[in-house]
PDB file of C-alpha atoms in Angstrom:
ATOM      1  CA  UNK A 237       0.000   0.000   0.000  1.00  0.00           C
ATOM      2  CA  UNK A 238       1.114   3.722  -0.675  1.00  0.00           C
ATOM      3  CA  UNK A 239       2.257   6.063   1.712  1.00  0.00           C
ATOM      4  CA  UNK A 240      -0.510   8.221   0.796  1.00  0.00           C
ATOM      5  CA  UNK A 241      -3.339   5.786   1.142  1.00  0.00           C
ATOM      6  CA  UNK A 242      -1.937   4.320   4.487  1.00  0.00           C
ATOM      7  CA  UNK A 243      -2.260   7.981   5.537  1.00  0.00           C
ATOM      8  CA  UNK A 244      -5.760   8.764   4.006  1.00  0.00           C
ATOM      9  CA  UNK A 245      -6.886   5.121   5.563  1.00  0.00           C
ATOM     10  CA  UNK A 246      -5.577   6.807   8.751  1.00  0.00           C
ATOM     11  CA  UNK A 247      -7.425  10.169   8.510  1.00  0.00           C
ATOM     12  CA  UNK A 248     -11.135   7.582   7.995  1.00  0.00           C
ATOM     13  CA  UNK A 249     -10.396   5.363  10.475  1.00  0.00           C
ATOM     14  CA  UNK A 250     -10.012   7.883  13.106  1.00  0.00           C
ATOM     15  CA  UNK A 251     -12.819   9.924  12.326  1.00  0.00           C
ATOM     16  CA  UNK A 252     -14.657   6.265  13.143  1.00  0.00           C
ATOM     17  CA  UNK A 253     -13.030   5.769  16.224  1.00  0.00           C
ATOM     18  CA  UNK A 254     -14.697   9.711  16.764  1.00  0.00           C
ATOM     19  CA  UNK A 255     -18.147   8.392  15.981  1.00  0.00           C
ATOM     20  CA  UNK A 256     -17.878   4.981  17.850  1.00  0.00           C
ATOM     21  CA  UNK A 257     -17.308   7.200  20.812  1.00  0.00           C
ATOM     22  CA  UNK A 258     -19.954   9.535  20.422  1.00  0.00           C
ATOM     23  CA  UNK A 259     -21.823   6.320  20.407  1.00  0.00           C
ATOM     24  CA  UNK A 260     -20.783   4.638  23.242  1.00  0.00           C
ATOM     25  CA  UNK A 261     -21.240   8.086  24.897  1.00  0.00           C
ATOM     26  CA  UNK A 262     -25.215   7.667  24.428  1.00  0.00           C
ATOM     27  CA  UNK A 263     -24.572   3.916  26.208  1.00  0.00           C
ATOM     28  CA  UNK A 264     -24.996   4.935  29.486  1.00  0.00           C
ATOM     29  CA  UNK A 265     -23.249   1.941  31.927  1.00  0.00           C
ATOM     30  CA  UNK A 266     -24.183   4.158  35.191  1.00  0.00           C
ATOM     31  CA  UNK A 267     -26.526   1.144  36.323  1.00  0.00           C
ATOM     32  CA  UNK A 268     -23.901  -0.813  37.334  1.00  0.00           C
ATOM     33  CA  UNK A 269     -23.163   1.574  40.360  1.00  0.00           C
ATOM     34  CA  UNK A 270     -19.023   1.176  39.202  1.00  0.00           C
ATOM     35  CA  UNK A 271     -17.390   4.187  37.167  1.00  0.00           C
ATOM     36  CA  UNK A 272     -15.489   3.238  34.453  1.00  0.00           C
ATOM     37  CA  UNK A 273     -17.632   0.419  32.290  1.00  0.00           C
ATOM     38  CA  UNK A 274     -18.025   0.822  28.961  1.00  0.00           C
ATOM     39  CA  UNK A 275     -18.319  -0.758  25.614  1.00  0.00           C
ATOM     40  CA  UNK A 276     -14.558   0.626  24.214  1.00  0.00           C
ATOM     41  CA  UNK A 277     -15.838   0.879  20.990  1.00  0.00           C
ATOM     42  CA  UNK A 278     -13.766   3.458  19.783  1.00  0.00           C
ATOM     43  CA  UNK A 279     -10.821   1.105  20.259  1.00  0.00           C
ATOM     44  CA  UNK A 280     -12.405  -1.456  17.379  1.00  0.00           C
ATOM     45  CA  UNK A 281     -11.162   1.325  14.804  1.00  0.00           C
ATOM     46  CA  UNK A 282      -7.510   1.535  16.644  1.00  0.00           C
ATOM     47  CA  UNK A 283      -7.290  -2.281  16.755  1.00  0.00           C
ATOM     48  CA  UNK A 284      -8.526  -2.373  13.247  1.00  0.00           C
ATOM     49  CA  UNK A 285      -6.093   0.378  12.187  1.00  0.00           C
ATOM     50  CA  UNK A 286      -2.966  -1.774  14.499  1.00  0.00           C
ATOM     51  CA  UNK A 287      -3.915  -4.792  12.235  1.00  0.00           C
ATOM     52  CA  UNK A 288      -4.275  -3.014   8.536  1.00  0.00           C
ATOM     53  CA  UNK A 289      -1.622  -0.573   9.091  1.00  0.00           C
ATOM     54  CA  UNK A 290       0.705  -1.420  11.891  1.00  0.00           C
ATOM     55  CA  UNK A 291       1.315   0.586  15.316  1.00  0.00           C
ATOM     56  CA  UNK A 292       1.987   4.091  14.258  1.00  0.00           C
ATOM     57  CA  UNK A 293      -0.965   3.943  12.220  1.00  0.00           C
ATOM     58  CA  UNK A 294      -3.067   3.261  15.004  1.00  0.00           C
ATOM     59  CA  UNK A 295      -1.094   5.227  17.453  1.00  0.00           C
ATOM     60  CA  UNK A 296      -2.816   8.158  15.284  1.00  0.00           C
ATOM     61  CA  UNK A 297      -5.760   7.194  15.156  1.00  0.00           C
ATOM     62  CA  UNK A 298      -6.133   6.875  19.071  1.00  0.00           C
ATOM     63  CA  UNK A 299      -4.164   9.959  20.205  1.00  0.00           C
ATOM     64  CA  UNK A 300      -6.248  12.339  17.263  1.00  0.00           C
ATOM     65  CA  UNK A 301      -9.201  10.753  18.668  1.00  0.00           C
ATOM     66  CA  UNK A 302      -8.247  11.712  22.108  1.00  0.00           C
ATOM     67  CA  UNK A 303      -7.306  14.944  21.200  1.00  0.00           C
ATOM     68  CA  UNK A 304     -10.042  15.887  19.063  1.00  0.00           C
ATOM     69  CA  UNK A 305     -12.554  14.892  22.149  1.00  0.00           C
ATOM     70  CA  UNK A 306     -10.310  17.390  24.750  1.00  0.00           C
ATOM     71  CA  UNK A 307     -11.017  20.262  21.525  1.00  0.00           C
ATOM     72  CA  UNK A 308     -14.402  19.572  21.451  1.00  0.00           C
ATOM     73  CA  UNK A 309     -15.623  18.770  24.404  1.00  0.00           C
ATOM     74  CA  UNK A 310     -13.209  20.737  26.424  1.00  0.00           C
ATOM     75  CA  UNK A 311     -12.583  18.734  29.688  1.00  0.00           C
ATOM     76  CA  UNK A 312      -9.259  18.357  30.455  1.00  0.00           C
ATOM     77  CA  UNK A 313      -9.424  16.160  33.345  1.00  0.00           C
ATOM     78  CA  UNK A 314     -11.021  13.874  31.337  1.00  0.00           C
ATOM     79  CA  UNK A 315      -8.518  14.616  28.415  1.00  0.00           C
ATOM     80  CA  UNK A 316      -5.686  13.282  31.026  1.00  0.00           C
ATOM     81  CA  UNK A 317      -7.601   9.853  32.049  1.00  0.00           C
ATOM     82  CA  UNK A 318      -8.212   9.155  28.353  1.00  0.00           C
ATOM     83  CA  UNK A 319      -4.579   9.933  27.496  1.00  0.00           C
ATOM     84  CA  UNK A 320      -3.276   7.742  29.786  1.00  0.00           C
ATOM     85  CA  UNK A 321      -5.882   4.812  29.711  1.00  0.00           C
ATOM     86  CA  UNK A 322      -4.945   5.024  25.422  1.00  0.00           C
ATOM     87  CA  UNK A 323      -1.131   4.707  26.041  1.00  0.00           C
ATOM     88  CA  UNK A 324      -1.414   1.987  27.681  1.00  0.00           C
ATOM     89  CA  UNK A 325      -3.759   0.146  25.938  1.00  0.00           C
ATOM     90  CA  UNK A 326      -2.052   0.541  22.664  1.00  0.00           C
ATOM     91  CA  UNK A 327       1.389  -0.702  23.912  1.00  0.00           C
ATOM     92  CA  UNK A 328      -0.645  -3.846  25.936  1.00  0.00           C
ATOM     93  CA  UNK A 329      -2.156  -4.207  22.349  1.00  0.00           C
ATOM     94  CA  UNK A 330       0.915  -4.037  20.272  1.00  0.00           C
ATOM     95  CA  UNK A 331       2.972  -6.170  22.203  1.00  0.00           C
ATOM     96  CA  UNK A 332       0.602  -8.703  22.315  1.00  0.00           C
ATOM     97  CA  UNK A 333       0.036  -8.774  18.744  1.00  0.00           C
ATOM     98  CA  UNK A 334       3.784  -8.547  17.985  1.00  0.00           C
ATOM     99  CA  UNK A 335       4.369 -11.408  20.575  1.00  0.00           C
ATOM    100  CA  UNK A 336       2.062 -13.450  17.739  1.00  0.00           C
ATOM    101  CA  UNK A 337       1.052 -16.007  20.358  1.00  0.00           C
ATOM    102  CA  UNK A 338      -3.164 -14.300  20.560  1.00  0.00           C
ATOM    103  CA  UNK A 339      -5.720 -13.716  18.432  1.00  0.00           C
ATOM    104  CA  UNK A 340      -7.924 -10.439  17.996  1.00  0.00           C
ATOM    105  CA  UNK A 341      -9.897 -11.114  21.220  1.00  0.00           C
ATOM    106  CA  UNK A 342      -6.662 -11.870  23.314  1.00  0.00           C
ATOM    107  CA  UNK A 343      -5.216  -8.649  21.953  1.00  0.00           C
ATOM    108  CA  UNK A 344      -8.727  -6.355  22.306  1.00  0.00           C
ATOM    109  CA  UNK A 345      -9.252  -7.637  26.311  1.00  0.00           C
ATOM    110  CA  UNK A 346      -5.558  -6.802  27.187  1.00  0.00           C
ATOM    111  CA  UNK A 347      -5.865  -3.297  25.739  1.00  0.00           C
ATOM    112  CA  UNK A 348      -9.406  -3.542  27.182  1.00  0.00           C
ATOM    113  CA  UNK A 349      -7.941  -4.125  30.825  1.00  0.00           C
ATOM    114  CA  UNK A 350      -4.336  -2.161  30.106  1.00  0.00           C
ATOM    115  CA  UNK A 351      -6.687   0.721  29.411  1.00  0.00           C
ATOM    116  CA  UNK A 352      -9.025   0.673  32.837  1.00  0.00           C
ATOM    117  CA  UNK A 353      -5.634   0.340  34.476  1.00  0.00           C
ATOM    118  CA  UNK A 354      -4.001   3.004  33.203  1.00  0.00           C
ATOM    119  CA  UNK A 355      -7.441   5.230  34.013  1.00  0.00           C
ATOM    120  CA  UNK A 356      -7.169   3.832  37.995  1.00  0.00           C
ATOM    121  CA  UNK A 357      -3.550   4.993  37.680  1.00  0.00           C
ATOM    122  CA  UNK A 358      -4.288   8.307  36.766  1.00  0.00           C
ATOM    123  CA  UNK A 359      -7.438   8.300  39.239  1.00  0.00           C
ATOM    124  CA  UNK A 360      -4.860   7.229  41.793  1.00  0.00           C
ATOM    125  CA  UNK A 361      -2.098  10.043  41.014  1.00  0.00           C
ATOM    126  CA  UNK A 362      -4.529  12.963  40.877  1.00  0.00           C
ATOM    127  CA  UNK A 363      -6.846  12.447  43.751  1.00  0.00           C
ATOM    128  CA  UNK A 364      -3.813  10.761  45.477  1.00  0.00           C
ATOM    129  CA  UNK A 365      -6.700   7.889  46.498  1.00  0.00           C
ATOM    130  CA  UNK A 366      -5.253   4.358  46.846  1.00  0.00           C
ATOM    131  CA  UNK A 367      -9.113   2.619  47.191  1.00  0.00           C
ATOM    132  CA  UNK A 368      -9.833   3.258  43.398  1.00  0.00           C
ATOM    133  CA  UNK A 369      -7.536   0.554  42.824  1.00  0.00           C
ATOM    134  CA  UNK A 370     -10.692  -1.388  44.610  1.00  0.00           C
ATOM    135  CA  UNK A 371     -12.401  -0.799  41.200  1.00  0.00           C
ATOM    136  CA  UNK A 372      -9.989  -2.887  39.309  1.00  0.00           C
ATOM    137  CA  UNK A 373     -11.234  -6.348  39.711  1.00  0.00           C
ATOM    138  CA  UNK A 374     -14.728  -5.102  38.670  1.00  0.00           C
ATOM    139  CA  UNK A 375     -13.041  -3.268  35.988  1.00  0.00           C
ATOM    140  CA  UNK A 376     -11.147  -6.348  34.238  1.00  0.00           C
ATOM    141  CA  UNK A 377     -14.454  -8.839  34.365  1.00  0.00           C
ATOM    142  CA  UNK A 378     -16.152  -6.311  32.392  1.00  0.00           C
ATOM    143  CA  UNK A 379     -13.503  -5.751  30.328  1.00  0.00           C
ATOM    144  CA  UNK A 380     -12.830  -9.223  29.581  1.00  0.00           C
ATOM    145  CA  UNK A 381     -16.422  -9.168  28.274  1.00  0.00           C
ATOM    146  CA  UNK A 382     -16.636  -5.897  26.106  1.00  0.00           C
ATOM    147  CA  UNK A 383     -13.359  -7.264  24.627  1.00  0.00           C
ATOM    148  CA  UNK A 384     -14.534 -10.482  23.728  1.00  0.00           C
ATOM    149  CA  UNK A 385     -16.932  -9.133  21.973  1.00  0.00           C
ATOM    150  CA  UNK A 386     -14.954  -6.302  20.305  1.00  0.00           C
ATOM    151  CA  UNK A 387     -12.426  -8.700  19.484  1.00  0.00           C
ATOM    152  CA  UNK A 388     -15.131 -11.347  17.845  1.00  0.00           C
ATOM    153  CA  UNK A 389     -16.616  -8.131  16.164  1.00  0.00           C
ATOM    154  CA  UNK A 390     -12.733  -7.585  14.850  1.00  0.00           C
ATOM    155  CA  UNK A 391     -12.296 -10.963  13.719  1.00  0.00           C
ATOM    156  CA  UNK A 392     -15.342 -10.520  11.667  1.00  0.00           C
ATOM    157  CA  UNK A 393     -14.372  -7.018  10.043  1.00  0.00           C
ATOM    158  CA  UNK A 394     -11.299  -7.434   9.243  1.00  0.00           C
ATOM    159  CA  UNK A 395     -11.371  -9.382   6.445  1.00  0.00           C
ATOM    160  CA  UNK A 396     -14.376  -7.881   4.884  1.00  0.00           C
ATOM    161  CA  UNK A 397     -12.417  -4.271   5.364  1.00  0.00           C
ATOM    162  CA  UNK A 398      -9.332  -6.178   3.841  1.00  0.00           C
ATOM    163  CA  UNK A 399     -11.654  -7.072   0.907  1.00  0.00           C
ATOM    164  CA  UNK A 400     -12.726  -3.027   0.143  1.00  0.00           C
ATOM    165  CA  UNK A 401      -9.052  -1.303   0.716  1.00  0.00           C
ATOM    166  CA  UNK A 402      -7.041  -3.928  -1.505  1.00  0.00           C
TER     167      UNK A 402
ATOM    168  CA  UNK B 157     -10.294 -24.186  16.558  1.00  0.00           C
ATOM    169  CA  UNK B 158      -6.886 -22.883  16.082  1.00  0.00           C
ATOM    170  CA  UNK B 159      -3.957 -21.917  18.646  1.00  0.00           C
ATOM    171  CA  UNK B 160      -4.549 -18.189  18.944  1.00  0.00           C
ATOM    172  CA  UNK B 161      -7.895 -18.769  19.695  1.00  0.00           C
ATOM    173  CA  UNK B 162      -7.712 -21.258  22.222  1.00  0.00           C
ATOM    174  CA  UNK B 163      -4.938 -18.765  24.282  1.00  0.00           C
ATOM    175  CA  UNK B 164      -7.383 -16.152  23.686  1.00  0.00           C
ATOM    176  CA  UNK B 165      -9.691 -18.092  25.660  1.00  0.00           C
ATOM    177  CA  UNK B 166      -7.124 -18.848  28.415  1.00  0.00           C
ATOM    178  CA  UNK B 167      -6.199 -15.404  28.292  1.00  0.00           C
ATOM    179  CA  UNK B 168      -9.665 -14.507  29.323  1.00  0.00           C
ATOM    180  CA  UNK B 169     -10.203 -16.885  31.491  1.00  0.00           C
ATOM    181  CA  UNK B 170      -6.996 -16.140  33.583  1.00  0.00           C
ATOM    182  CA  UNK B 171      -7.946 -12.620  33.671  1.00  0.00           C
ATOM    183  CA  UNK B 172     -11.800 -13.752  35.065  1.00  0.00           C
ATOM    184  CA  UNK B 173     -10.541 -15.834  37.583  1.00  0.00           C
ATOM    185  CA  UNK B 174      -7.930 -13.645  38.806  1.00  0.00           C
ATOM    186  CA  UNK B 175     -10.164 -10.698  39.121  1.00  0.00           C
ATOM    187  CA  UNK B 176     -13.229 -13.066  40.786  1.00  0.00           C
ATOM    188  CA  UNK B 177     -10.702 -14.185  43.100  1.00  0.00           C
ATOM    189  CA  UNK B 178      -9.657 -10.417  43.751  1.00  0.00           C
ATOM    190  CA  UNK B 179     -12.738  -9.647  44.623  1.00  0.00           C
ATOM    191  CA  UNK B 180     -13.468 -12.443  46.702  1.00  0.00           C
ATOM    192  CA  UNK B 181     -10.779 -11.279  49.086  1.00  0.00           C
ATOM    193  CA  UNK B 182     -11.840  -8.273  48.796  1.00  0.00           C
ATOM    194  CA  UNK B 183     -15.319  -9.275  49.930  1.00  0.00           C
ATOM    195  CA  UNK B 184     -14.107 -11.380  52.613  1.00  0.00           C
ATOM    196  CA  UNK B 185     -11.902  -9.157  54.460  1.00  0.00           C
ATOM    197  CA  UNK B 186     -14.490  -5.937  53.816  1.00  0.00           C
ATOM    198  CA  UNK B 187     -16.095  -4.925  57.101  1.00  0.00           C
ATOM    199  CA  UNK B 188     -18.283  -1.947  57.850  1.00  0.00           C
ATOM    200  CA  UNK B 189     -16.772   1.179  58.230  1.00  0.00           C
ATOM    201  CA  UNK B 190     -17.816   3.663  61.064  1.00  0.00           C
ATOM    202  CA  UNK B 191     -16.469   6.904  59.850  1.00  0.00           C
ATOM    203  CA  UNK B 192     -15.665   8.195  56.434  1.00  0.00           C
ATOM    204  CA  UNK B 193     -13.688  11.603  55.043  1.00  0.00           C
ATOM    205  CA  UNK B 194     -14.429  13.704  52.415  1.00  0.00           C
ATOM    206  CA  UNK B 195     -11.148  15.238  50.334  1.00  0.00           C
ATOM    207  CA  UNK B 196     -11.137  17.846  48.018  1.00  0.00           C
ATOM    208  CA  UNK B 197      -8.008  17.695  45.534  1.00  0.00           C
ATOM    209  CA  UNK B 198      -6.122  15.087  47.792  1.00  0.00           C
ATOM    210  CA  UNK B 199      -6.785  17.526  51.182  1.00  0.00           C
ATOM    211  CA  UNK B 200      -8.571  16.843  53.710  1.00  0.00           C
ATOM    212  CA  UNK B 201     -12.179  18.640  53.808  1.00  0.00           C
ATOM    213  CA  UNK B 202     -14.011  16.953  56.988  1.00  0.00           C
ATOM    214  CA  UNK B 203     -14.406  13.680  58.669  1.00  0.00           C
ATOM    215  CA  UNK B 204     -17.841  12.453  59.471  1.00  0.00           C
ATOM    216  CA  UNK B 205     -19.850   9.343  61.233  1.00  0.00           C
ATOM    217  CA  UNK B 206     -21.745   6.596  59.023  1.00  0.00           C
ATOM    218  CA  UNK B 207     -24.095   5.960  62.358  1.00  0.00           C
ATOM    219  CA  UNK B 208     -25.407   9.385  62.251  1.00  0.00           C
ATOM    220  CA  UNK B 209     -27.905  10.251  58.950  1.00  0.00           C
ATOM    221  CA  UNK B 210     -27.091  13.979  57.849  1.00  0.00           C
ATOM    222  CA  UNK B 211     -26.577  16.138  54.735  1.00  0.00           C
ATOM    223  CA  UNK B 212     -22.769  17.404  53.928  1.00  0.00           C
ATOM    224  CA  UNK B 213     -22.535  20.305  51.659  1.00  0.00           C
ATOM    225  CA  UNK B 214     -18.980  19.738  49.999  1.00  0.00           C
ATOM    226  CA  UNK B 215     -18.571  23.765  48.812  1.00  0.00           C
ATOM    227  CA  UNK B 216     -20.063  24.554  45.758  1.00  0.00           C
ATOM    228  CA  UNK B 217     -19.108  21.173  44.420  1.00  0.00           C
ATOM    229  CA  UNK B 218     -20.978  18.602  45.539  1.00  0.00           C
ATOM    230  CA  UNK B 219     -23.632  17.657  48.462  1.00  0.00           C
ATOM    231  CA  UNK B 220     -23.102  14.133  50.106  1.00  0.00           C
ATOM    232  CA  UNK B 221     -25.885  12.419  52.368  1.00  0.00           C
ATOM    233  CA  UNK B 222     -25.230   9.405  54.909  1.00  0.00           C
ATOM    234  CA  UNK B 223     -28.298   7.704  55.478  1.00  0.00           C
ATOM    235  CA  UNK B 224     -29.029   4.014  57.114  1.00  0.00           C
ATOM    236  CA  UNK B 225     -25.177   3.902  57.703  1.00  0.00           C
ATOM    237  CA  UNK B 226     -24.166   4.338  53.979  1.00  0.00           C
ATOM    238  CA  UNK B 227     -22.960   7.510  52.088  1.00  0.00           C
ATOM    239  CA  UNK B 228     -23.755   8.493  48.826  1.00  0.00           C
ATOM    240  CA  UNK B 229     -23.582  11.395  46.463  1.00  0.00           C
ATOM    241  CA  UNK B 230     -26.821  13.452  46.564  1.00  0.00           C
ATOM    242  CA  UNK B 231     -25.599  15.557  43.815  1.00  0.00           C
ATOM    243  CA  UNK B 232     -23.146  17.339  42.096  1.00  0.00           C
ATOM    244  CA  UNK B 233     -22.163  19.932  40.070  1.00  0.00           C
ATOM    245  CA  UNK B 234     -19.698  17.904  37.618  1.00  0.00           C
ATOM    246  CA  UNK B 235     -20.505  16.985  33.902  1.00  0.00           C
ATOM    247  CA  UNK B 236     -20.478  13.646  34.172  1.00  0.00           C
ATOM    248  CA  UNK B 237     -22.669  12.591  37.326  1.00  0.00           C
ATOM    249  CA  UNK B 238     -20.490   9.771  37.797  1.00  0.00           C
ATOM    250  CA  UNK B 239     -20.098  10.094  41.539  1.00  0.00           C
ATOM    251  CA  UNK B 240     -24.378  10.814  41.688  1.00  0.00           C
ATOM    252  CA  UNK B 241     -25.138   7.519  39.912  1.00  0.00           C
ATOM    253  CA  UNK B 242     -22.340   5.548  41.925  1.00  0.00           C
ATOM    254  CA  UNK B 243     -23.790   3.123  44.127  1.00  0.00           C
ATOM    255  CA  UNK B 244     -23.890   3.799  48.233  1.00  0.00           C
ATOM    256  CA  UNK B 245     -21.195   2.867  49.692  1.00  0.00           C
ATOM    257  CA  UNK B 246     -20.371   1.630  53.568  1.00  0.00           C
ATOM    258  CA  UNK B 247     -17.084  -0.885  54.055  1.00  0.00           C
ATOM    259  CA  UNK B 248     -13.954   0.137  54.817  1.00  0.00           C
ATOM    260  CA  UNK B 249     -11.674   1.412  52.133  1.00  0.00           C
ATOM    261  CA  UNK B 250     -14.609   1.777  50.144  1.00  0.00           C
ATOM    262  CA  UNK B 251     -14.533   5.650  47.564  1.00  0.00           C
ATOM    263  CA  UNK B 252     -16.708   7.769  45.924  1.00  0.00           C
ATOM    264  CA  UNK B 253     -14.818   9.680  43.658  1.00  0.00           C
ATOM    265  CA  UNK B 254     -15.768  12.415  41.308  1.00  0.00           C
ATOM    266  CA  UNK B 255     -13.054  13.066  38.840  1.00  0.00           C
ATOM    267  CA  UNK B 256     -14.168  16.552  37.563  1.00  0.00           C
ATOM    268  CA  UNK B 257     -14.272  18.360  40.568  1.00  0.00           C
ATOM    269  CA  UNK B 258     -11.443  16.262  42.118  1.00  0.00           C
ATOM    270  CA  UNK B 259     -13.893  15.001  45.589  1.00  0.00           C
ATOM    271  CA  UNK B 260     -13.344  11.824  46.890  1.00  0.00           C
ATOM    272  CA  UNK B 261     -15.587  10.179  49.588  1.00  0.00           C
ATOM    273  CA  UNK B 262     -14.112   7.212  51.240  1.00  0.00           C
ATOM    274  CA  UNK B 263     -14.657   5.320  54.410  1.00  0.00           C
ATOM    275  CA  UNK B 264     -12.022   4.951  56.716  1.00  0.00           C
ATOM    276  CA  UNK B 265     -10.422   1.761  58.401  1.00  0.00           C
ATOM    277  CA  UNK B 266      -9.353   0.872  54.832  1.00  0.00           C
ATOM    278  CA  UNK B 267      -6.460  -0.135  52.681  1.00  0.00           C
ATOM    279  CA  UNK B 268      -3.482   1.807  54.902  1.00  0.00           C
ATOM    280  CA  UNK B 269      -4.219  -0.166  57.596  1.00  0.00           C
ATOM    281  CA  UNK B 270      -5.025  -3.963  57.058  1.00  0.00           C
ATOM    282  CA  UNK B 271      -5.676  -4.674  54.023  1.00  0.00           C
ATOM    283  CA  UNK B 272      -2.325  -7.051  52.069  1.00  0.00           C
ATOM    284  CA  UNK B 273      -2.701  -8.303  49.066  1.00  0.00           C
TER     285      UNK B 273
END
């Protein structure tokens, strides 16, 4: 593939990740009484771009998304938690799929859970609160399930996406 | 079914068990707290008792109520209404916390002093 189309492929796949999350912001979780459940649907189009494009690829396509949310929506607490929580889901995510040893699910539910850590951590450091790290175990059951099921929904896509960009 | 997919499911199901049994401990060595503090950007705002039902106006941030020996978040000014829609909470260790305005509720008695993982 060009240079040019990789980067074009780039710019679309990151203005998905930018709807999947306005999407999964009319999701409410709040039922479930724990902060910090959610689909991660906006990570389908980074895992998507980490498979058809390789890491810096999708590195873009997570850290615009992230950015463009702070622009728009102007929070920068929440600009900070999101930074960090995409970090280090992306390097759980690349060095799992560079490892070659997991599949698309194994590699969506350890960004899944790398990415709820990384949100504790920065819960942790700026309200200098050890008991969010209480949250966790709650955390990584739910996001063993949302990433199943992004990771199935991965496995699906990718080949059909494969299919149109070739 | 192939390799990948058969770790994947290990994978998952390490991560499942791990976190059940996490939480299991956690369960087990949770007892009711008596009194809980309210912070405000890591510093200390006011202690109160979990025996004693009564409103806490947090500044022009938040309002917390205790009530049958739990705390919640009565409301908040924050975008989010995380901390509002969290669920009451009454062991030890146990937090509230509302990111946006930086408040954390938490009940005292927890992890600094017995609690080893």
């Amino acid at each position: 593939m060009k240079k040019t189309e990789k980067i074009a492929f780039t710019g679309i796949f990151t203005a998905l990740a930018f709807a999947l999350s306005y999407i999964e912001y009319l999701i409410p979780f709040d039922a479930i009484g724990v902060p910090g459940v959610k689909l991660g649907l906006a990570n389908l189009a980074v895992m998507a771009a980490l498979y058809l494009f390789g890491f810096f690829s999708a590195a873009a396509v997570s850290l615009v998304r992230i950015l463009l949310s702070w622009l728009i929506f102007g929070n920068f607490t929440a600009f900070a938690y999101s930074l960090i929580g995409g970090v280090l889901s992306l390097a759980a995510m690349y060095l799992l799929k560079k490892i070659d040893l997991f599949g698309e699910i194994g590699v969506s539910v350890s960004g899944a859970v790398a990415h709820n850590a990384g949100q504790l951590a920065a819960a942790w450091l700026l309200t200098s609160t050890p008991g969010v790290w209480y949250y966790l175990p709650v955390l990584a059951i739910a996001a063993a399930v949302t990433g199943t099921l992004n990771g199935l929904l991965l496995k699906i896509a990718l080949p059909r996406v494969k299919k149109i960009i070739n | 079914m192939n390799k990948k997919t058969l770790r994947d499911i290990i994978l998952v199901a390490v991560i499942v068990v791990t976190a059940a049994s996490a939480l299991a401990v956690i369960n087990s060595s949770s007892r009711p707290g008596t009194e809980f503090e309210i912070l405000v950007g890591g510093e200390l705002f006011g202690t109160y008792r979990l025996d004693r039902d009564a409103v806490i106006t947090v500044g022009d941030l938040c309002v917390a109520e205790v009530k049958g020996g739990e705390v919640f978040m009565r409301s908040s000014t924050c975008a989010n209404q995380t901390c509002v829609h969290h669920r009451p909470i009454s062991s030890a260790g146990d937090p509230i916390v509302c990111l946006p305005n930086s408040v954390t509720v938490r009940i005292k008695g927890g992890s600094e002093t017995d609690y080893v993982v």
